Amino acid sequence: MLNLWAVFALASVACATGDYFQPNSTGIKLQNGFERVFIQPFGNNGMRVRASIMKDPTGNELSALLDPPLEGPGGNAGLSYDQLVPFQGNGTIRNGNIVADVALGVISFYRVETDGSWTLLTAEYTDDKALYSRYYTQDFRTPSFSAEFAFTSDPDEQFYGVGQQACCKDNSINKKGQSIDLINFNSFVPIPLYMSNKGYMQFFNMPSQGRMEFSPLRTRFVTSEARVVDYWITAAEPGDYDSLQEQYTAVTGRQPTPPDFILGYQQSKLRYYNQTQIMDLAQRFHDEQVNVSMIVVDFFNWKYQGDWAFDPEYWPDPAVMTATVKNLTGAEMMVSLWPSVEDLSVNYLTLQEQGLLATTRDGTGISDSFAGVYTRLIDSTNPGAREFLWKRLNESYYSKGIHNFWIDQADGGTLGEAWENNGQVINTIPYARAFSQYFIGTQEGAGKMYPWLHQQAINEGLHNLTSSPASSTSCDYMSLTRSTFAGGQRYCSYLWSGDTLSRFDVLLQQITSGVSVAASGISSWTLDIGGFTGLDGKELFVRWFGMGTFLPYMRVHGDRLCNLPAVSTPFAANPCPNEPWSYGEENFVIIKKYIALRYQLAPYIKRLYEMLQETGRTLMRPLYYDFSLSDPFVAKATGANNPLVAHQFMMGPRILVSPVGVQGATMKEVYLPRLPESYLEQNFTWTHWWTEKDYGQGGLSVNVSAPLDQIPVFYLGSKSDIFSGNI
């Protein structure tokens, strides 16, 4: 840390009083030849930077930011400024504990410490021989440009977040050294946002495709297409990740609290293919006296893609079905919808005639294929298309008692995968992805907002048909989505990790995915218990089930393997079972035990969601959140992505979960972090969930017995407080 210019002596005065330092400027405009850069205070301890070429930003560009923010300065000021900085000029602005300083046209960001000194967080990367830190390339055919923005980083700096990379080789929490493509597809939901262990968060408010690069000395954001480069940065004390999340969710939105029912057990598989199956399933749950909160109907419940309605041959009376499920189990229902539209759909011509389908630059809008037909995408970035989609969902499902929706395959560009020709054997031929074009722009420039606006379609519809306004802090019903963008947490929606493989190593990898997307502001998250593809082992399913008991949502789904003959339906349905009683009588006893425990935990999980809504406090917490300052091993192991730390997580502030990811294991090594002083003041110690053995204040590894019915879990405080949600 070092003191800078005397002109900022006011910093120490403000810090000494403990008062929030209000912005000392409305903004800076840097006029750098053909380039314009605007720097403005935005949110608590935050700065927003917008850069364009040839002309000023309009202020109406695509954005995930709330304007004005929920908390803190900024908003409703457009692109106002009171400092005009010329070529190679200087200027400074402060908001709370963050300072943006322009020196000879180069922008640096500092945190103001309690003694008034400044600590450099990051700065635009410069060197004697290097590309400009703000580097643009413009195609003469369009006012858009590609850009690369580079910032300094320390060799030992750690970066967390960047969304979800859920399958199957990325076991990292620290993203330093990686290059991450910014393009959404099945299981891959990158978000251009990261937290640093130096005490700052940086978010590129850009729905474009591109890349994040975390090299030893330089962090670089690359956008394929933009008209304005827009980013936001905020600061907190090192190790205070909850403050970073609080400040971030104040400018992008907070997760409304989910309805109580969805915190229980959710039953799904690929797939229940007719109404009778669902009613028989509900009867079995009733007869077995097993709690279930939601039963899900997966894809191809329709006749043609784009119908967004049940095929009456297999689903003759949905209202009777939902009423039967409710009467037998008390459960709600959820139904899958895809964005794909085929020519035979009853809605196809109307959508074409009204311009409600996405197009392609060089064709008719065909962007992929599935089930033997080529498909187009409904353009959910178009308000008219969102209204059309919701009307069909209301008529077909909501009015029949199905109030929760599963947004599948809506990743954008293609029908959900990284390749073209989904569902065909030729999908390994390296065709370029379709150049999809939407109401709001191209796939390259705006594609990451496609799933985000698909979520919005459901969110708008649910609020219009319930008593809760769009600004409500709670949800009556929910949507499940496979993809999203920054700010997706402000919808009544939850993300799942997509079609993952059913393997032990993938079970563990899901932990790093879950905590990384949580560090990116998306705490409302879950997965397919058992994995999606290839499961034929009972042990793996039960191990995964134990972990699922302690996740933000407990949801079973998958495409299972068995020896039963295929079912003859318009799209072949897998007959293999995936219910709690499907894995043998001995395992059924264990699974029922875990389901019962989930309902005991419901008050605790509900309280976690209330805290998430109030302050953005993360649910599924990597160990560095709470213990990097009190335990040097946690900090070091996180930096190295040591599995002993990376494959454990805290569920809220009181429960540590360490899933078993080795087949046949009977013991598990668990690392218990050294507790910080604030925990010791409450007389907290680590207590084994199943044996009640006290393991003290932590800072050590322990080996514990890990039978199938006892996932390694430790808790702090008392179980009675946990079960009552008194935390």
Short mmCIF file of C-alpha atoms in Angstrom, two decimals, residues 93-539:
data_model
loop_
_atom_site.label_atom_id
_atom_site.label_comp_id
_atom_site.label_asym_id
_atom_site.label_seq_id
_atom_site.Cartn_x
_atom_site.Cartn_y
_atom_site.Cartn_z
CA ILE A 93 -12.98 10.07 -9.15
CA ARG A 94 -13.84 8.36 -5.88
CA ASN A 95 -16.95 6.48 -4.74
CA GLY A 96 -16.91 4.90 -1.30
CA ASN A 97 -13.69 2.90 -0.96
CA ILE A 98 -12.84 2.75 -4.68
CA VAL A 99 -10.89 5.29 -6.71
CA ALA A 100 -10.57 5.42 -10.50
CA ASP A 101 -7.50 7.36 -11.53
CA VAL A 102 -6.65 8.42 -15.07
CA ALA A 103 -2.96 9.19 -15.59
CA LEU A 104 -1.74 10.01 -19.11
CA GLY A 105 -4.89 8.32 -20.42
CA VAL A 106 -4.34 5.04 -18.51
CA ILE A 107 -7.01 3.98 -15.99
CA SER A 108 -6.10 2.45 -12.62
CA PHE A 109 -8.35 1.34 -9.77
CA TYR A 110 -7.47 1.61 -6.07
CA ARG A 111 -9.04 0.66 -2.76
CA VAL A 112 -8.92 3.33 -0.06
CA GLU A 113 -7.78 1.78 3.20
CA THR A 114 -8.90 2.80 6.69
CA ASP A 115 -5.69 4.80 7.20
CA GLY A 116 -6.29 6.77 4.00
CA SER A 117 -3.65 4.98 1.94
CA TRP A 118 -4.45 3.50 -1.44
CA THR A 119 -3.92 -0.07 -2.58
CA LEU A 120 -3.72 -0.79 -6.30
CA LEU A 121 -6.34 -3.33 -7.33
CA THR A 122 -5.77 -3.44 -11.07
CA ALA A 123 -4.89 -1.10 -13.90
CA GLU A 124 -5.00 -1.10 -17.66
CA TYR A 125 -2.07 -3.21 -18.81
CA THR A 126 0.80 -1.31 -20.37
CA ASP A 127 4.31 -2.28 -21.37
CA ASP A 128 7.03 -0.88 -23.61
CA LYS A 129 6.06 -3.39 -26.27
CA ALA A 130 2.40 -4.42 -26.02
CA LEU A 131 -0.93 -3.86 -27.71
CA TYR A 132 -2.92 -0.95 -26.35
CA SER A 133 -4.83 -1.94 -23.22
CA ARG A 134 -8.00 -0.80 -24.98
CA TYR A 135 -7.67 -2.30 -28.47
CA TYR A 136 -10.35 -2.07 -31.16
CA THR A 137 -10.78 -3.61 -34.62
CA GLN A 138 -13.63 -2.34 -36.77
CA ASP A 139 -15.20 -4.03 -39.78
CA PHE A 140 -15.96 -1.39 -42.40
CA ARG A 141 -19.41 -2.91 -43.09
CA THR A 142 -20.83 -2.17 -39.66
CA PRO A 143 -20.52 0.36 -36.82
CA SER A 144 -19.77 -2.57 -34.49
CA PHE A 145 -16.22 -3.54 -33.59
CA SER A 146 -14.31 -6.27 -31.83
CA ALA A 147 -12.24 -5.27 -28.81
CA GLU A 148 -9.64 -6.50 -26.34
CA PHE A 149 -9.35 -4.86 -22.92
CA ALA A 150 -6.32 -5.84 -20.84
CA PHE A 151 -5.66 -5.31 -17.12
CA THR A 152 -2.76 -6.01 -14.80
CA SER A 153 -2.72 -8.99 -12.48
CA ASP A 154 -0.18 -10.36 -10.02
CA PRO A 155 1.47 -13.73 -10.72
CA ASP A 156 0.06 -15.20 -7.49
CA GLU A 157 -3.35 -13.51 -7.77
CA GLN A 158 -6.38 -15.80 -7.65
CA PHE A 159 -9.57 -15.34 -9.69
CA TYR A 160 -12.93 -16.95 -8.88
CA GLY A 161 -16.27 -17.17 -10.67
CA VAL A 162 -16.57 -16.79 -14.49
CA GLY A 163 -19.87 -18.69 -14.44
CA GLN A 164 -20.31 -22.43 -14.87
CA GLN A 165 -18.08 -24.90 -16.68
CA ALA A 166 -19.92 -28.05 -15.64
CA CYS A 167 -18.54 -30.92 -17.66
CA CYS A 168 -16.29 -32.63 -17.16
CA LYS A 169 -12.56 -31.88 -16.93
CA ASP A 170 -12.53 -28.48 -15.22
CA ASN A 171 -12.05 -29.07 -11.50
CA SER A 172 -10.84 -25.57 -10.80
CA ILE A 173 -12.02 -22.88 -8.43
CA ASN A 174 -9.08 -20.57 -9.11
CA LYS A 175 -9.26 -19.66 -12.81
CA LYS A 176 -5.77 -18.16 -13.00
CA GLY A 177 -3.94 -19.54 -16.04
CA GLN A 178 -7.12 -20.35 -17.96
CA SER A 179 -8.69 -19.02 -21.15
CA ILE A 180 -12.48 -19.34 -21.08
CA ASP A 181 -14.68 -19.01 -24.15
CA LEU A 182 -17.68 -16.75 -23.63
CA ILE A 183 -20.31 -18.77 -25.47
CA ASN A 184 -23.26 -20.61 -23.93
CA PHE A 185 -24.12 -24.23 -24.63
CA ASN A 186 -25.16 -27.35 -22.73
CA SER A 187 -23.48 -27.31 -19.27
CA PHE A 188 -21.34 -24.30 -20.20
CA VAL A 189 -22.64 -20.98 -18.88
CA PRO A 190 -19.68 -18.60 -18.75
CA ILE A 191 -20.30 -15.18 -17.23
CA PRO A 192 -17.65 -12.46 -17.76
CA LEU A 193 -17.31 -11.77 -14.05
CA TYR A 194 -14.59 -12.62 -11.57
CA MET A 195 -13.60 -11.94 -7.99
CA SER A 196 -9.97 -11.48 -6.99
CA ASN A 197 -8.39 -12.47 -3.70
CA LYS A 198 -6.98 -8.93 -3.70
CA GLY A 199 -10.47 -7.66 -2.82
CA TYR A 200 -12.24 -6.62 -6.00
CA MET A 201 -14.78 -7.89 -8.50
CA GLN A 202 -14.89 -6.99 -12.19
CA PHE A 203 -17.90 -7.61 -14.43
CA PHE A 204 -18.02 -7.04 -18.18
CA ASN A 205 -21.60 -6.02 -18.85
CA MET A 206 -21.46 -7.53 -22.32
CA PRO A 207 -23.75 -10.29 -23.70
CA SER A 208 -21.40 -10.82 -26.64
CA GLN A 209 -19.38 -13.89 -27.43
CA GLY A 210 -15.69 -13.64 -26.78
CA ARG A 211 -13.09 -14.83 -24.31
CA MET A 212 -11.66 -14.27 -20.82
CA GLU A 213 -7.91 -14.79 -20.49
CA PHE A 214 -6.16 -15.06 -17.11
CA SER A 215 -2.43 -15.07 -17.86
CA PRO A 216 0.29 -14.55 -15.22
CA LEU A 217 0.63 -10.76 -15.63
CA ARG A 218 -2.43 -9.80 -17.63
CA THR A 219 -6.17 -10.39 -17.52
CA ARG A 220 -7.85 -9.76 -20.85
CA PHE A 221 -11.48 -9.53 -21.94
CA VAL A 222 -12.13 -10.15 -25.63
CA THR A 223 -15.46 -9.35 -27.29
CA SER A 224 -16.34 -10.56 -30.78
CA GLU A 225 -18.81 -7.77 -31.46
CA ALA A 226 -19.68 -4.60 -29.60
CA ARG A 227 -20.74 -1.00 -30.05
CA VAL A 228 -19.75 -0.10 -26.51
CA VAL A 229 -17.43 -1.92 -24.09
CA ASP A 230 -19.15 -1.68 -20.71
CA TYR A 231 -17.65 -2.92 -17.44
CA TRP A 232 -18.18 -2.43 -13.72
CA ILE A 233 -15.70 -2.87 -10.88
CA THR A 234 -16.20 -2.85 -7.11
CA ALA A 235 -13.94 -3.19 -4.08
CA ALA A 236 -14.00 -4.66 -0.56
CA GLU A 237 -11.50 -5.79 2.02
CA PRO A 238 -9.52 -8.88 0.94
CA GLY A 239 -11.41 -11.99 2.02
CA ASP A 240 -14.76 -10.18 2.25
CA TYR A 241 -16.48 -11.92 -0.63
CA ASP A 242 -19.93 -11.41 0.85
CA SER A 243 -19.54 -7.64 0.50
CA LEU A 244 -18.50 -8.05 -3.13
CA GLN A 245 -21.62 -10.16 -3.75
CA GLU A 246 -23.81 -7.69 -1.89
CA GLN A 247 -22.50 -4.82 -4.02
CA TYR A 248 -22.78 -6.83 -7.26
CA THR A 249 -26.34 -8.03 -6.66
CA ALA A 250 -27.32 -4.46 -5.76
CA VAL A 251 -26.49 -3.45 -9.34
CA THR A 252 -27.71 -6.60 -11.15
CA GLY A 253 -30.60 -7.75 -8.97
CA ARG A 254 -31.25 -10.15 -6.10
CA GLN A 255 -32.79 -13.59 -6.15
CA PRO A 256 -36.43 -13.54 -5.00
CA THR A 257 -37.11 -16.13 -2.31
CA PRO A 258 -38.43 -19.37 -3.84
CA PRO A 259 -41.75 -20.90 -2.77
CA ASP A 260 -41.52 -23.29 0.16
CA PHE A 261 -42.60 -26.35 -1.81
CA ILE A 262 -39.62 -26.24 -4.16
CA LEU A 263 -37.14 -26.62 -1.30
CA GLY A 264 -38.18 -30.26 -0.94
CA TYR A 265 -37.54 -33.26 -3.19
CA GLN A 266 -38.01 -32.96 -6.99
CA GLN A 267 -38.63 -36.07 -9.08
CA SER A 268 -37.73 -36.21 -12.78
CA LYS A 269 -36.34 -38.52 -15.44
CA LEU A 270 -35.96 -38.79 -19.20
CA ARG A 271 -38.86 -39.28 -19.57
CA TYR A 272 -42.41 -39.87 -18.36
CA TYR A 273 -44.19 -40.09 -21.68
CA ASN A 274 -47.89 -40.19 -20.85
CA GLN A 275 -50.47 -39.09 -18.32
CA THR A 276 -51.02 -42.55 -16.86
CA GLN A 277 -47.36 -42.84 -15.92
CA ILE A 278 -47.51 -39.61 -13.96
CA MET A 279 -50.63 -40.58 -12.05
CA ASP A 280 -49.18 -44.02 -11.29
CA LEU A 281 -46.02 -42.35 -10.08
CA ALA A 282 -47.98 -40.10 -7.73
CA GLN A 283 -49.87 -43.11 -6.41
CA ARG A 284 -46.60 -44.90 -5.68
CA PHE A 285 -45.18 -41.92 -3.78
CA HIS A 286 -48.42 -41.85 -1.79
CA ASP A 287 -48.34 -45.57 -1.06
CA GLU A 288 -44.64 -45.57 -0.11
CA GLN A 289 -45.22 -42.52 2.11
CA VAL A 290 -42.27 -40.70 0.54
CA ASN A 291 -42.36 -36.92 0.41
CA VAL A 292 -42.17 -35.31 -3.02
CA SER A 293 -42.54 -31.61 -3.76
CA MET A 294 -42.50 -31.57 -7.54
CA ILE A 295 -42.97 -34.03 -10.39
CA VAL A 296 -41.53 -33.10 -13.78
CA VAL A 297 -42.65 -33.90 -17.32
CA ASP A 298 -39.66 -33.78 -19.66
CA PHE A 299 -39.36 -33.01 -23.37
CA PHE A 300 -41.49 -34.28 -26.28
CA ASN A 301 -44.68 -34.07 -24.32
CA TRP A 302 -45.68 -32.18 -27.49
CA LYS A 303 -46.49 -33.51 -30.95
CA TYR A 304 -44.30 -31.12 -32.89
CA GLN A 305 -41.50 -28.86 -31.73
CA GLY A 306 -42.91 -25.38 -31.30
CA ASP A 307 -46.43 -26.49 -30.34
CA TRP A 308 -45.85 -25.72 -26.64
CA ALA A 309 -48.77 -27.98 -25.81
CA PHE A 310 -49.35 -31.57 -24.74
CA ASP A 311 -49.90 -34.17 -27.44
CA PRO A 312 -53.52 -35.15 -26.65
CA GLU A 313 -52.91 -38.75 -27.70
CA TYR A 314 -50.67 -39.25 -24.65
CA TRP A 315 -51.91 -36.45 -22.39
CA PRO A 316 -55.70 -36.36 -22.84
CA ASP A 317 -56.64 -34.46 -19.67
CA PRO A 318 -53.77 -32.53 -18.04
CA ALA A 319 -56.09 -30.84 -15.53
CA VAL A 320 -57.16 -34.23 -14.13
CA MET A 321 -53.53 -35.33 -14.00
CA THR A 322 -52.34 -32.29 -12.03
CA ALA A 323 -55.30 -32.55 -9.65
CA THR A 324 -54.53 -36.23 -9.07
CA VAL A 325 -50.87 -35.50 -8.34
CA LYS A 326 -51.85 -32.75 -5.94
CA ASN A 327 -54.41 -34.85 -4.10
CA LEU A 328 -52.11 -37.86 -3.72
CA THR A 329 -48.83 -36.15 -2.88
CA GLY A 330 -49.36 -32.41 -2.43
CA ALA A 331 -46.73 -31.92 -5.14
CA GLU A 332 -46.62 -29.23 -7.81
CA MET A 333 -45.79 -30.09 -11.43
CA MET A 334 -43.27 -28.77 -13.92
CA VAL A 335 -43.21 -29.17 -17.69
CA SER A 336 -40.39 -28.87 -20.21
CA LEU A 337 -40.39 -26.41 -23.10
CA TRP A 338 -37.88 -26.05 -25.91
CA PRO A 339 -37.26 -22.97 -28.08
CA SER A 340 -37.15 -24.99 -31.31
CA VAL A 341 -39.87 -24.72 -33.94
CA GLU A 342 -40.36 -27.15 -36.82
CA ASP A 343 -42.39 -26.57 -39.97
CA LEU A 344 -45.22 -28.89 -38.93
CA SER A 345 -45.93 -27.02 -35.69
CA VAL A 346 -49.34 -25.41 -35.44
CA ASN A 347 -47.54 -22.17 -34.58
CA TYR A 348 -44.95 -22.18 -37.36
CA LEU A 349 -46.64 -20.02 -40.00
CA THR A 350 -47.91 -17.47 -37.49
CA LEU A 351 -44.44 -17.10 -36.02
CA GLN A 352 -42.92 -16.70 -39.48
CA GLU A 353 -45.52 -14.22 -40.68
CA GLN A 354 -45.20 -12.06 -37.57
CA GLY A 355 -41.39 -12.12 -37.59
CA LEU A 356 -41.14 -13.86 -34.23
CA LEU A 357 -38.48 -16.40 -35.20
CA ALA A 358 -34.75 -15.80 -35.13
CA THR A 359 -33.23 -15.53 -38.58
CA THR A 360 -29.78 -16.28 -39.96
CA ARG A 361 -27.59 -13.91 -41.94
CA ASP A 362 -27.42 -16.10 -45.03
CA GLY A 363 -30.54 -18.26 -44.96
CA THR A 364 -34.07 -18.97 -43.78
CA GLY A 365 -33.40 -19.10 -40.07
CA ILE A 366 -32.70 -22.83 -39.81
CA SER A 367 -30.12 -23.08 -37.07
CA ASP A 368 -30.05 -26.76 -36.06
CA SER A 369 -31.85 -30.09 -36.17
CA PHE A 370 -33.41 -32.58 -33.80
CA ALA A 371 -35.50 -35.75 -34.07
CA GLY A 372 -35.14 -35.90 -37.84
CA VAL A 373 -36.21 -32.36 -38.65
CA TYR A 374 -34.48 -29.03 -39.08
CA THR A 375 -35.48 -26.36 -36.61
CA ARG A 376 -35.61 -22.63 -36.03
CA LEU A 377 -35.59 -20.72 -32.73
CA ILE A 378 -38.33 -18.56 -31.36
CA ASP A 379 -36.80 -15.13 -30.90
CA SER A 380 -37.36 -14.53 -27.20
CA THR A 381 -35.38 -11.31 -27.41
CA ASN A 382 -38.47 -9.90 -29.20
CA PRO A 383 -41.16 -8.71 -26.73
CA GLY A 384 -43.84 -9.91 -29.15
CA ALA A 385 -42.35 -13.39 -29.22
CA ARG A 386 -42.18 -13.52 -25.42
CA GLU A 387 -45.86 -12.57 -25.26
CA PHE A 388 -46.76 -15.19 -27.89
CA LEU A 389 -44.82 -17.91 -26.06
CA TRP A 390 -46.41 -17.14 -22.71
CA LYS A 391 -49.93 -17.16 -24.16
CA ARG A 392 -49.32 -20.67 -25.50
CA LEU A 393 -47.84 -21.84 -22.18
CA ASN A 394 -50.77 -20.39 -20.29
CA GLU A 395 -53.35 -22.02 -22.54
CA SER A 396 -51.62 -25.40 -22.64
CA TYR A 397 -50.18 -25.79 -19.16
CA TYR A 398 -50.66 -23.01 -16.63
CA SER A 399 -54.44 -22.95 -16.98
CA LYS A 400 -54.40 -26.74 -16.47
CA GLY A 401 -52.62 -26.48 -13.12
CA ILE A 402 -48.97 -26.79 -14.21
CA HIS A 403 -47.35 -23.60 -12.96
CA ASN A 404 -43.62 -24.32 -13.17
CA PHE A 405 -41.63 -24.42 -16.40
CA TRP A 406 -38.40 -26.08 -17.45
CA ILE A 407 -36.49 -23.96 -19.99
CA ASP A 408 -34.34 -26.50 -21.82
CA GLN A 409 -32.08 -26.19 -24.89
CA ALA A 410 -32.45 -22.38 -24.91
CA ASP A 411 -28.71 -21.69 -24.78
CA GLY A 412 -28.77 -19.55 -27.91
CA GLY A 413 -27.48 -19.77 -31.48
CA THR A 414 -28.00 -23.51 -31.98
CA LEU A 415 -30.29 -25.99 -30.25
CA GLY A 416 -28.22 -26.10 -27.12
CA GLU A 417 -24.94 -27.77 -28.03
CA ALA A 418 -21.49 -26.55 -29.03
CA TRP A 419 -21.96 -28.15 -32.44
CA GLU A 420 -24.46 -28.19 -35.28
CA ASN A 421 -26.77 -31.07 -36.30
CA ASN A 422 -27.94 -31.92 -32.79
CA GLY A 423 -29.24 -35.46 -32.64
CA GLN A 424 -27.56 -36.57 -35.88
CA VAL A 425 -24.60 -38.92 -36.24
CA ILE A 426 -22.87 -36.29 -38.39
CA ASN A 427 -22.63 -33.84 -35.51
CA THR A 428 -18.85 -34.33 -35.34
CA ILE A 429 -18.40 -32.66 -38.74
CA PRO A 430 -17.04 -29.21 -37.80
CA TYR A 431 -19.67 -26.97 -39.33
CA ALA A 432 -19.60 -23.38 -38.15
CA ARG A 433 -22.39 -22.49 -35.75
CA ALA A 434 -25.33 -20.73 -37.33
CA PHE A 435 -25.00 -16.94 -37.63
CA SER A 436 -28.24 -16.38 -35.76
CA GLN A 437 -29.80 -12.93 -35.73
CA TYR A 438 -32.28 -11.69 -33.14
CA PHE A 439 -34.50 -8.71 -32.46
CA ILE A 440 -31.73 -7.29 -30.24
CA GLY A 441 -28.74 -8.14 -32.47
CA THR A 442 -26.56 -11.00 -33.61
CA GLN A 443 -25.52 -14.15 -31.79
CA GLU A 444 -21.95 -12.80 -31.73
CA GLY A 445 -22.97 -9.46 -30.27
CA ALA A 446 -25.93 -10.32 -28.06
CA GLY A 447 -26.32 -14.09 -27.94
CA LYS A 448 -25.63 -14.53 -24.23
CA MET A 449 -28.79 -12.54 -23.55
CA TYR A 450 -30.98 -15.03 -25.48
CA PRO A 451 -31.44 -17.48 -22.56
CA TRP A 452 -31.72 -14.52 -20.15
CA LEU A 453 -34.68 -13.11 -22.09
CA HIS A 454 -36.19 -16.59 -22.39
CA GLN A 455 -36.21 -16.62 -18.59
CA GLN A 456 -37.79 -13.20 -18.66
CA ALA A 457 -40.64 -14.49 -20.83
CA ILE A 458 -41.62 -16.98 -18.11
CA ASN A 459 -41.00 -14.48 -15.33
CA GLU A 460 -43.22 -11.85 -16.93
CA GLY A 461 -45.97 -14.39 -17.50
CA LEU A 462 -45.88 -15.77 -13.97
CA HIS A 463 -46.09 -12.31 -12.44
CA ASN A 464 -48.95 -11.34 -14.74
CA LEU A 465 -51.00 -14.33 -13.57
CA THR A 466 -50.18 -14.20 -9.87
CA SER A 467 -50.58 -11.66 -7.15
CA SER A 468 -46.88 -10.80 -7.04
CA PRO A 469 -45.57 -7.84 -9.09
CA ALA A 470 -42.46 -8.14 -11.25
CA SER A 471 -40.50 -6.34 -8.53
CA SER A 472 -41.58 -8.83 -5.88
CA THR A 473 -38.97 -10.24 -3.53
CA SER A 474 -40.66 -13.67 -3.45
CA CYS A 475 -41.90 -16.23 -5.97
CA ASP A 476 -45.12 -18.22 -6.15
CA TYR A 477 -43.70 -20.55 -8.83
CA MET A 478 -40.37 -21.09 -10.57
CA SER A 479 -38.70 -21.85 -13.86
CA LEU A 480 -35.71 -24.14 -14.24
CA THR A 481 -33.16 -23.10 -16.85
CA ARG A 482 -30.06 -24.60 -18.43
CA SER A 483 -28.53 -21.25 -19.32
CA THR A 484 -28.52 -17.63 -18.21
CA PHE A 485 -26.51 -14.43 -18.09
CA ALA A 486 -25.47 -12.00 -15.38
CA GLY A 487 -28.54 -10.72 -13.58
CA GLY A 488 -30.48 -13.92 -14.22
CA GLN A 489 -30.67 -14.26 -10.44
CA ARG A 490 -33.34 -11.55 -10.29
CA TYR A 491 -35.89 -13.86 -11.90
CA CYS A 492 -38.02 -16.56 -10.26
CA SER A 493 -35.73 -19.11 -11.80
CA TYR A 494 -32.97 -21.57 -10.95
CA LEU A 495 -30.09 -22.89 -13.03
CA TRP A 496 -29.01 -26.49 -13.35
CA SER A 497 -25.71 -27.78 -14.65
CA GLY A 498 -27.03 -29.45 -17.79
CA ASP A 499 -26.51 -32.91 -19.22
CA THR A 500 -23.52 -34.13 -17.23
CA LEU A 501 -21.97 -37.59 -17.39
CA SER A 502 -22.74 -40.15 -14.70
CA ARG A 503 -19.31 -40.78 -13.21
CA PHE A 504 -17.72 -40.41 -9.79
CA ASP A 505 -15.19 -37.85 -11.00
CA VAL A 506 -18.01 -35.77 -12.48
CA LEU A 507 -19.86 -35.87 -9.14
CA LEU A 508 -16.86 -34.09 -7.60
CA GLN A 509 -16.46 -31.76 -10.56
CA GLN A 510 -20.01 -30.53 -10.00
CA ILE A 511 -18.85 -29.00 -6.71
CA THR A 512 -16.36 -26.72 -8.46
CA SER A 513 -19.05 -25.83 -11.00
CA GLY A 514 -21.58 -25.00 -8.30
CA VAL A 515 -19.30 -22.82 -6.21
CA SER A 516 -17.94 -21.04 -9.30
CA VAL A 517 -21.36 -20.07 -10.60
CA ALA A 518 -22.32 -19.04 -7.05
CA ALA A 519 -19.25 -16.78 -7.00
CA SER A 520 -20.69 -15.31 -10.21
CA GLY A 521 -23.87 -14.21 -8.45
CA ILE A 522 -26.03 -17.27 -9.30
CA SER A 523 -26.77 -19.08 -6.01
CA SER A 524 -30.10 -20.51 -7.20
CA TRP A 525 -28.50 -23.64 -8.66
CA THR A 526 -28.82 -27.40 -8.83
CA LEU A 527 -27.86 -30.46 -10.91
CA ASP A 528 -29.05 -33.86 -12.10
CA ILE A 529 -28.65 -36.14 -9.08
CA GLY A 530 -27.00 -39.25 -10.51
CA GLY A 531 -25.73 -37.35 -13.55
CA PHE A 532 -27.62 -37.27 -16.81
CA THR A 533 -26.02 -39.86 -19.08
CA GLY A 534 -24.83 -43.42 -18.61
CA LEU A 535 -25.71 -44.29 -15.02
CA ASP A 536 -25.97 -48.01 -14.36
CA GLY A 537 -24.48 -48.12 -10.86
CA LYS A 538 -26.53 -47.95 -7.69
CA GLU A 539 -23.62 -46.83 -5.51
#
